[in-house]
Amino acid sequence: MSQNEITMSRRGVIAGGAVGVAASALPAEAQTPPLDQRAAPPTMPVTLKVNGSTHRLDLDTRTTLLDALREHWKLTGTKKGCDHGQCGACTVLVDGRRINSCLSLAVMHDGDSITTIEGLGKPDDLHPMQAAFIKHDGYQCGYCTPGQICSAVAVLDEIKRGVPSHVQADIATAPAVTEMEIRERMSGNICRCGAYSNIIEAMRDVAGAKA
Amino acid sequence: MKAFTYERATSPAAAAAAVAARPGAKFIAGGTNLLDLMKLEIEAPVHLVDVNTLSLDKIEPTDSGGLRIGALVRNTDLAADPRVRRDYGVLTRAIVAGASGQLRNKATTAGNLLQRTRCPYFYDTNQPCNKRKPGSGCAAIGGYSRQLGIIGTSDACIATYPGDMAVAMRVLDATVETVQPSGATRRIPITDFHRLWGDTPHIDTNLQPGELITAVTLPKPVGGTHIYHKVRDRASYAYALVSVAAIVQRDGSGHVAIGGIAPKPWRVEAAEAALPQGAKAVTPRLLAGARPTKDNSFKVPLVERTLAAVLAQAKDAA
């Protein structure tokens, strides 16, 4: 019996006990009796505080934080790009720290406080970073923008808190808001339109206004 | 993604017992690698034990003058810790050379050690891969292998351990602390933690089923100039083609480990005696027995040149 037949759940369910017997001949690592994938998927109650309001839902354990926000809380500002942590479109703030919401399960955030682009500012009361992106034309198609803005807000906070970066000449010193620092720290947010230079201008503007 | 059940761990030993009791169960901490692989169904755990609830997120001094880093300390926090920046600079440098800010905020110390290879054939479920599906063959051998291993590889697998942090841990002589399902604890020197692939490339580490990493300890600081030099295709957010972690003393002696070339951070203590003589003297001993492919034979001179650059930088700093 091949490893392939063991890990194919449907086959495993049909073959029933025969699989179990054959599996005992395999190394321990290969023994992964699957859950019955035809049964109702396991769910868990999750309580999240999203943009200041608390919500509780029963979610399929597989639900990512990103899908919970978009499909269950209907906050579609946070975008799904690659869904593998490579593009940064899904960046949100969890207890003030930026993460890729696509690479985190909602059930792992029970009790956490989430801020999405909708929670940073409102159309008539923009966050300074949102206003600066508009002023400096820091986007073209806009798809990556919510993630860029959430990341940008967190980057300025990280620099302020002294979190070191790859481009610092001396990690013993406090980092500064330079173009190099912004480029390095924003490398987890990809913009296919190539609005990078204007994003840097927007971030420097916000950092300068605060200084 | 395949369906799974989920529980939150109540203690390290209970978490280890819970995973050991259930074939196909796994721990989840940061999840930045595991969830990526679960979406591709390369990993398909039937049960997840979330260890984020455990209080393993502190960095504390040890009795012997070193540091104990909790398994759940996030990469960002480890890199930013003032003691790490001051006494173990190579570790801060290695961490900030890896991944992105978002990933470093989530990824943990233990999870970073456990990240799986980024071999493209491991990720492509249409291809044979002995690591993903034991016995199916290796599409990387004879395939596109520019990123892959040149030493410590086998006829079954030429993948590399992809991380940066562990390369610094190796040069710092770190020790991995674990708890086993029985509740017994164990200390594993970092050199014995990752395995060479041999004919079992599906097993990455020497952890036993259910064994949980609780901390990584660093010995007393050794001083010297700390350097992590990573050569990659982009200036940021890319895996290493070759990386060098080095601690070099004023007299030119020191320690060096190489990333991006082998199944584990590559260090040959016997080669380090030649460090004062320069990279040309060290590299043949460091890479003795290397078996590069046509695509990645460039890594052999790249190791020597990167090491030469690091030693020159250390000399300037001394």
mmCIF file of C-alpha atoms in Angstrom, chain B residues 69-318:
data_model
loop_
_atom_site.group_PDB
_atom_site.id
_atom_site.type_symbol
_atom_site.label_atom_id
_atom_site.label_comp_id
_atom_site.label_asym_id
_atom_site.label_seq_id
_atom_site.Cartn_x
_atom_site.Cartn_y
_atom_site.Cartn_z
ATOM 1 C CA ILE B 69 14.526 32.171 25.164
ATOM 2 C CA GLY B 70 10.979 30.856 25.558
ATOM 3 C CA ALA B 71 9.711 28.785 22.645
ATOM 4 C CA LEU B 72 6.938 31.290 21.953
ATOM 5 C CA VAL B 73 9.064 34.443 21.888
ATOM 6 C CA ARG B 74 8.180 36.068 18.571
ATOM 7 C CA ASN B 75 11.009 36.683 16.120
ATOM 8 C CA THR B 76 10.505 40.471 16.312
ATOM 9 C CA ASP B 77 10.765 40.457 20.094
ATOM 10 C CA LEU B 78 13.825 38.225 20.126
ATOM 11 C CA ALA B 79 15.616 40.422 17.582
ATOM 12 C CA ALA B 80 14.692 43.579 19.511
ATOM 13 C CA ASP B 81 15.667 42.362 22.991
ATOM 14 C CA PRO B 82 18.430 44.682 24.277
ATOM 15 C CA ARG B 83 20.461 41.763 25.707
ATOM 16 C CA VAL B 84 20.328 39.921 22.399
ATOM 17 C CA ARG B 85 21.322 43.040 20.449
ATOM 18 C CA ARG B 86 24.216 43.705 22.798
ATOM 19 C CA ASP B 87 25.607 40.212 23.454
ATOM 20 C CA TYR B 88 24.316 38.037 20.611
ATOM 21 C CA GLY B 89 24.222 40.476 17.690
ATOM 22 C CA VAL B 90 24.540 37.715 15.103
ATOM 23 C CA LEU B 91 21.121 36.453 16.233
ATOM 24 C CA THR B 92 19.403 39.816 15.838
ATOM 25 C CA ARG B 93 21.087 40.237 12.460
ATOM 26 C CA ALA B 94 19.990 36.792 11.256
ATOM 27 C CA ILE B 95 16.388 37.276 12.341
ATOM 28 C CA VAL B 96 15.953 40.675 10.698
ATOM 29 C CA ALA B 97 17.476 39.260 7.502
ATOM 30 C CA GLY B 98 14.603 36.765 7.247
ATOM 31 C CA ALA B 99 10.952 36.937 6.181
ATOM 32 C CA SER B 100 8.913 40.163 6.479
ATOM 33 C CA GLY B 101 7.917 42.367 9.394
ATOM 34 C CA GLN B 102 4.440 40.819 9.478
ATOM 35 C CA LEU B 103 5.794 37.265 9.560
ATOM 36 C CA ARG B 104 8.412 38.062 12.206
ATOM 37 C CA ASN B 105 5.655 39.458 14.429
ATOM 38 C CA LYS B 106 3.895 36.092 14.371
ATOM 39 C CA ALA B 107 6.634 33.500 13.912
ATOM 40 C CA THR B 108 8.062 31.974 17.083
ATOM 41 C CA THR B 109 11.527 30.883 18.156
ATOM 42 C CA ALA B 110 10.574 27.191 18.204
ATOM 43 C CA GLY B 111 8.549 27.378 15.015
ATOM 44 C CA ASN B 112 11.416 29.033 13.186
ATOM 45 C CA LEU B 113 13.616 26.019 14.007
ATOM 46 C CA LEU B 114 10.890 23.729 12.686
ATOM 47 C CA GLN B 115 10.159 25.464 9.401
ATOM 48 C CA ARG B 116 10.219 23.123 6.473
ATOM 49 C CA THR B 117 12.216 23.383 3.280
ATOM 50 C CA ARG B 118 11.237 25.746 0.487
ATOM 51 C CA CYS B 119 12.344 23.330 -2.241
ATOM 52 C CA PRO B 120 9.964 24.070 -5.163
ATOM 53 C CA TYR B 121 9.383 20.354 -5.715
ATOM 54 C CA PHE B 122 8.320 19.909 -2.088
ATOM 55 C CA TYR B 123 5.695 22.591 -2.694
ATOM 56 C CA ASP B 124 4.555 21.279 -6.099
ATOM 57 C CA THR B 125 2.199 18.418 -5.222
ATOM 58 C CA ASN B 126 2.220 17.230 -8.846
ATOM 59 C CA GLN B 127 5.888 16.284 -8.532
ATOM 60 C CA PRO B 128 7.500 13.346 -6.788
ATOM 61 C CA CYS B 129 9.179 14.314 -3.519
ATOM 62 C CA ASN B 130 10.631 11.918 -0.960
ATOM 63 C CA LYS B 131 10.204 14.536 1.739
ATOM 64 C CA ARG B 132 6.511 15.086 1.046
ATOM 65 C CA LYS B 133 5.668 11.522 0.021
ATOM 66 C CA PRO B 134 8.300 9.006 1.149
ATOM 67 C CA GLY B 135 9.453 6.698 -1.606
ATOM 68 C CA SER B 136 7.986 8.752 -4.462
ATOM 69 C CA GLY B 137 11.365 9.960 -5.741
ATOM 70 C CA CYS B 138 13.051 13.335 -6.002
ATOM 71 C CA ALA B 139 12.182 15.692 -8.839
ATOM 72 C CA ALA B 140 14.790 18.193 -7.678
ATOM 73 C CA ILE B 141 17.658 15.879 -8.565
ATOM 74 C CA GLY B 142 18.058 16.533 -12.267
ATOM 75 C CA GLY B 143 15.496 19.319 -12.010
ATOM 76 C CA TYR B 144 15.878 23.039 -11.376
ATOM 77 C CA SER B 145 18.136 23.127 -8.348
ATOM 78 C CA ARG B 146 19.683 26.595 -8.205
ATOM 79 C CA GLN B 147 18.390 27.256 -4.652
ATOM 80 C CA LEU B 148 19.050 23.761 -3.321
ATOM 81 C CA GLY B 149 21.700 22.007 -1.269
ATOM 82 C CA ILE B 150 25.333 21.345 -2.070
ATOM 83 C CA ILE B 151 26.419 19.423 1.028
ATOM 84 C CA GLY B 152 24.892 17.003 3.534
ATOM 85 C CA THR B 153 22.321 16.079 0.894
ATOM 86 C CA SER B 154 21.547 12.520 -0.224
ATOM 87 C CA ASP B 155 20.405 10.522 -3.227
ATOM 88 C CA ALA B 156 16.884 10.848 -1.829
ATOM 89 C CA CYS B 157 16.766 14.612 -1.234
ATOM 90 C CA ILE B 158 18.794 17.750 -1.974
ATOM 91 C CA ALA B 159 16.572 20.233 -0.125
ATOM 92 C CA THR B 160 17.970 22.812 2.273
ATOM 93 C CA TYR B 161 16.931 23.999 5.684
ATOM 94 C CA PRO B 162 15.760 27.478 4.655
ATOM 95 C CA GLY B 163 15.963 29.551 7.842
ATOM 96 C CA ASP B 164 18.307 32.272 9.048
ATOM 97 C CA MET B 165 17.759 32.277 12.814
ATOM 98 C CA ALA B 166 19.005 28.712 13.289
ATOM 99 C CA VAL B 167 22.260 29.514 11.471
ATOM 100 C CA ALA B 168 22.987 32.119 14.143
ATOM 101 C CA MET B 169 21.835 29.699 16.868
ATOM 102 C CA ARG B 170 24.346 27.177 15.513
ATOM 103 C CA VAL B 171 27.270 29.582 15.658
ATOM 104 C CA LEU B 172 26.182 30.566 19.181
ATOM 105 C CA ASP B 173 26.131 26.906 20.346
ATOM 106 C CA ALA B 174 22.486 27.104 21.400
ATOM 107 C CA THR B 175 20.653 24.268 23.138
ATOM 108 C CA VAL B 176 17.050 23.290 22.456
ATOM 109 C CA GLU B 177 15.017 22.416 25.561
ATOM 110 C CA THR B 178 12.028 20.122 25.190
ATOM 111 C CA VAL B 179 9.359 18.315 27.140
ATOM 112 C CA GLN B 180 8.323 14.823 26.164
ATOM 113 C CA PRO B 181 4.840 13.284 26.381
ATOM 114 C CA SER B 182 5.913 11.528 29.595
ATOM 115 C CA GLY B 183 6.700 14.921 31.129
ATOM 116 C CA ALA B 184 10.452 14.248 31.041
ATOM 117 C CA THR B 185 12.597 17.091 29.750
ATOM 118 C CA ARG B 186 15.595 16.923 27.463
ATOM 119 C CA ARG B 187 18.307 19.274 26.187
ATOM 120 C CA ILE B 188 19.375 18.911 22.569
ATOM 121 C CA PRO B 189 22.504 20.726 21.319
ATOM 122 C CA ILE B 190 21.554 22.661 18.189
ATOM 123 C CA THR B 191 24.053 20.615 16.155
ATOM 124 C CA ASP B 192 22.018 17.471 16.906
ATOM 125 C CA PHE B 193 18.624 19.067 16.351
ATOM 126 C CA HIS B 194 18.282 19.031 12.541
ATOM 127 C CA ARG B 195 18.991 15.834 10.631
ATOM 128 C CA LEU B 196 20.813 15.143 7.420
ATOM 129 C CA TRP B 197 18.281 13.703 4.989
ATOM 130 C CA GLY B 198 19.833 10.287 4.329
ATOM 131 C CA ASP B 199 17.107 7.948 3.152
ATOM 132 C CA THR B 200 14.474 9.473 5.475
ATOM 133 C CA PRO B 201 14.155 13.049 4.219
ATOM 134 C CA HIS B 202 10.563 13.243 5.500
ATOM 135 C CA ILE B 203 11.995 13.522 9.036
ATOM 136 C CA ASP B 204 13.474 17.002 9.530
ATOM 137 C CA THR B 205 14.571 16.889 13.167
ATOM 138 C CA ASN B 206 15.484 14.507 15.970
ATOM 139 C CA LEU B 207 12.395 15.420 18.004
ATOM 140 C CA GLN B 208 10.324 12.415 19.066
ATOM 141 C CA PRO B 209 6.600 12.275 18.244
ATOM 142 C CA GLY B 210 4.820 14.691 20.575
ATOM 143 C CA GLU B 211 8.045 16.197 21.915
ATOM 144 C CA LEU B 212 7.513 19.938 22.433
ATOM 145 C CA ILE B 213 10.196 22.629 22.332
ATOM 146 C CA THR B 214 9.903 24.774 25.449
ATOM 147 C CA ALA B 215 12.965 27.038 25.116
ATOM 148 C CA VAL B 216 16.254 27.676 23.405
ATOM 149 C CA THR B 217 19.184 28.568 25.641
ATOM 150 C CA LEU B 218 22.282 30.518 24.702
ATOM 151 C CA PRO B 219 25.559 30.105 26.579
ATOM 152 C CA LYS B 220 27.411 33.005 28.189
ATOM 153 C CA PRO B 221 28.316 35.705 25.617
ATOM 154 C CA VAL B 222 31.681 35.165 23.918
ATOM 155 C CA GLY B 223 32.231 38.747 22.746
ATOM 156 C CA GLY B 224 33.819 39.342 19.347
ATOM 157 C CA THR B 225 32.374 40.870 16.218
ATOM 158 C CA HIS B 226 28.987 39.435 15.239
ATOM 159 C CA ILE B 227 28.080 39.345 11.555
ATOM 160 C CA TYR B 228 25.281 37.774 9.533
ATOM 161 C CA HIS B 229 25.764 38.180 5.803
ATOM 162 C CA LYS B 230 22.960 36.908 3.588
ATOM 163 C CA VAL B 231 23.278 36.661 -0.197
ATOM 164 C CA ARG B 232 19.936 36.448 -1.991
ATOM 165 C CA ASP B 233 18.166 37.347 -5.217
ATOM 166 C CA ARG B 234 16.328 40.348 -3.701
ATOM 167 C CA ALA B 235 17.584 42.882 -1.178
ATOM 168 C CA SER B 236 14.805 41.923 1.237
ATOM 169 C CA TYR B 237 12.256 39.181 1.858
ATOM 170 C CA ALA B 238 13.960 36.304 0.018
ATOM 171 C CA TYR B 239 15.572 33.047 1.071
ATOM 172 C CA ALA B 240 19.338 32.806 1.188
ATOM 173 C CA LEU B 241 21.379 31.457 -1.676
ATOM 174 C CA VAL B 242 24.208 31.460 0.841
ATOM 175 C CA SER B 243 24.409 33.056 4.268
ATOM 176 C CA VAL B 244 27.269 33.293 6.723
ATOM 177 C CA ALA B 245 26.854 33.681 10.480
ATOM 178 C CA ALA B 246 30.127 34.573 12.134
ATOM 179 C CA ILE B 247 31.607 35.528 15.472
ATOM 180 C CA VAL B 248 35.169 36.732 14.971
ATOM 181 C CA GLN B 249 37.593 37.695 17.737
ATOM 182 C CA ARG B 250 40.318 40.365 17.508
ATOM 183 C CA ASP B 251 43.021 37.740 16.887
ATOM 184 C CA GLY B 252 41.124 36.437 13.850
ATOM 185 C CA SER B 253 39.885 33.265 15.539
ATOM 186 C CA GLY B 254 36.188 32.582 15.675
ATOM 187 C CA HIS B 255 33.156 30.536 14.721
ATOM 188 C CA VAL B 256 31.278 30.377 11.455
ATOM 189 C CA ALA B 257 28.115 28.638 10.222
ATOM 190 C CA ILE B 258 26.669 28.651 6.715
ATOM 191 C CA GLY B 259 23.010 28.766 5.710
ATOM 192 C CA GLY B 260 21.274 27.986 2.431
ATOM 193 C CA ILE B 261 23.490 25.077 1.421
ATOM 194 C CA ALA B 262 22.544 22.037 3.507
ATOM 195 C CA PRO B 263 19.737 20.252 5.412
ATOM 196 C CA LYS B 264 20.911 22.049 8.554
ATOM 197 C CA PRO B 265 22.977 25.096 9.465
ATOM 198 C CA TRP B 266 26.387 23.989 8.224
ATOM 199 C CA ARG B 267 29.296 24.263 10.619
ATOM 200 C CA VAL B 268 32.575 22.332 10.675
ATOM 201 C CA GLU B 269 34.382 23.128 13.930
ATOM 202 C CA ALA B 270 37.649 21.604 12.636
ATOM 203 C CA ALA B 271 37.684 24.072 9.741
ATOM 204 C CA GLU B 272 37.457 27.072 12.094
ATOM 205 C CA ALA B 273 41.097 26.709 13.159
ATOM 206 C CA ALA B 274 41.998 28.075 9.724
ATOM 207 C CA LEU B 275 39.894 31.256 10.124
ATOM 208 C CA PRO B 276 42.928 33.502 10.838
ATOM 209 C CA GLN B 277 44.359 32.339 7.497
ATOM 210 C CA GLY B 278 41.301 33.557 5.628
ATOM 211 C CA ALA B 279 38.386 32.209 3.610
ATOM 212 C CA LYS B 280 40.547 30.415 1.062
ATOM 213 C CA ALA B 281 42.036 28.299 3.837
ATOM 214 C CA VAL B 282 38.727 27.591 5.559
ATOM 215 C CA THR B 283 36.387 26.805 2.678
ATOM 216 C CA PRO B 284 37.919 23.553 1.366
ATOM 217 C CA ARG B 285 37.607 22.010 4.820
ATOM 218 C CA LEU B 286 34.189 23.541 5.418
ATOM 219 C CA LEU B 287 32.832 22.159 2.145
ATOM 220 C CA ALA B 288 34.763 18.886 1.970
ATOM 221 C CA GLY B 289 32.534 16.279 0.360
ATOM 222 C CA ALA B 290 30.217 18.824 -1.261
ATOM 223 C CA ARG B 291 28.120 17.474 -4.125
ATOM 224 C CA PRO B 292 26.708 20.501 -5.915
ATOM 225 C CA THR B 293 24.460 20.170 -8.964
ATOM 226 C CA LYS B 294 25.106 21.878 -12.286
ATOM 227 C CA ASP B 295 22.606 24.581 -11.293
ATOM 228 C CA ASN B 296 24.049 25.322 -7.862
ATOM 229 C CA SER B 297 27.786 24.704 -8.247
ATOM 230 C CA PHE B 298 28.132 28.504 -8.039
ATOM 231 C CA LYS B 299 27.415 28.195 -4.319
ATOM 232 C CA VAL B 300 30.872 26.705 -3.665
ATOM 233 C CA PRO B 301 32.799 29.848 -4.701
ATOM 234 C CA LEU B 302 29.957 31.972 -3.295
ATOM 235 C CA VAL B 303 30.537 30.501 0.169
ATOM 236 C CA GLU B 304 34.226 31.356 -0.045
ATOM 237 C CA ARG B 305 33.604 34.893 -1.288
ATOM 238 C CA THR B 306 30.862 35.607 1.237
ATOM 239 C CA LEU B 307 33.095 34.320 4.007
ATOM 240 C CA ALA B 308 35.950 36.488 2.716
ATOM 241 C CA ALA B 309 33.653 39.525 2.804
ATOM 242 C CA VAL B 310 32.603 38.678 6.352
ATOM 243 C CA LEU B 311 36.190 38.260 7.556
ATOM 244 C CA ALA B 312 37.166 41.555 5.934
ATOM 245 C CA GLN B 313 34.220 43.261 7.645
ATOM 246 C CA ALA B 314 35.240 41.735 10.975
ATOM 247 C CA LYS B 315 38.794 43.010 10.536
ATOM 248 C CA ASP B 316 37.505 46.529 9.869
ATOM 249 C CA ALA B 317 35.283 46.382 12.936
ATOM 250 C CA ALA B 318 37.973 45.050 15.284
#
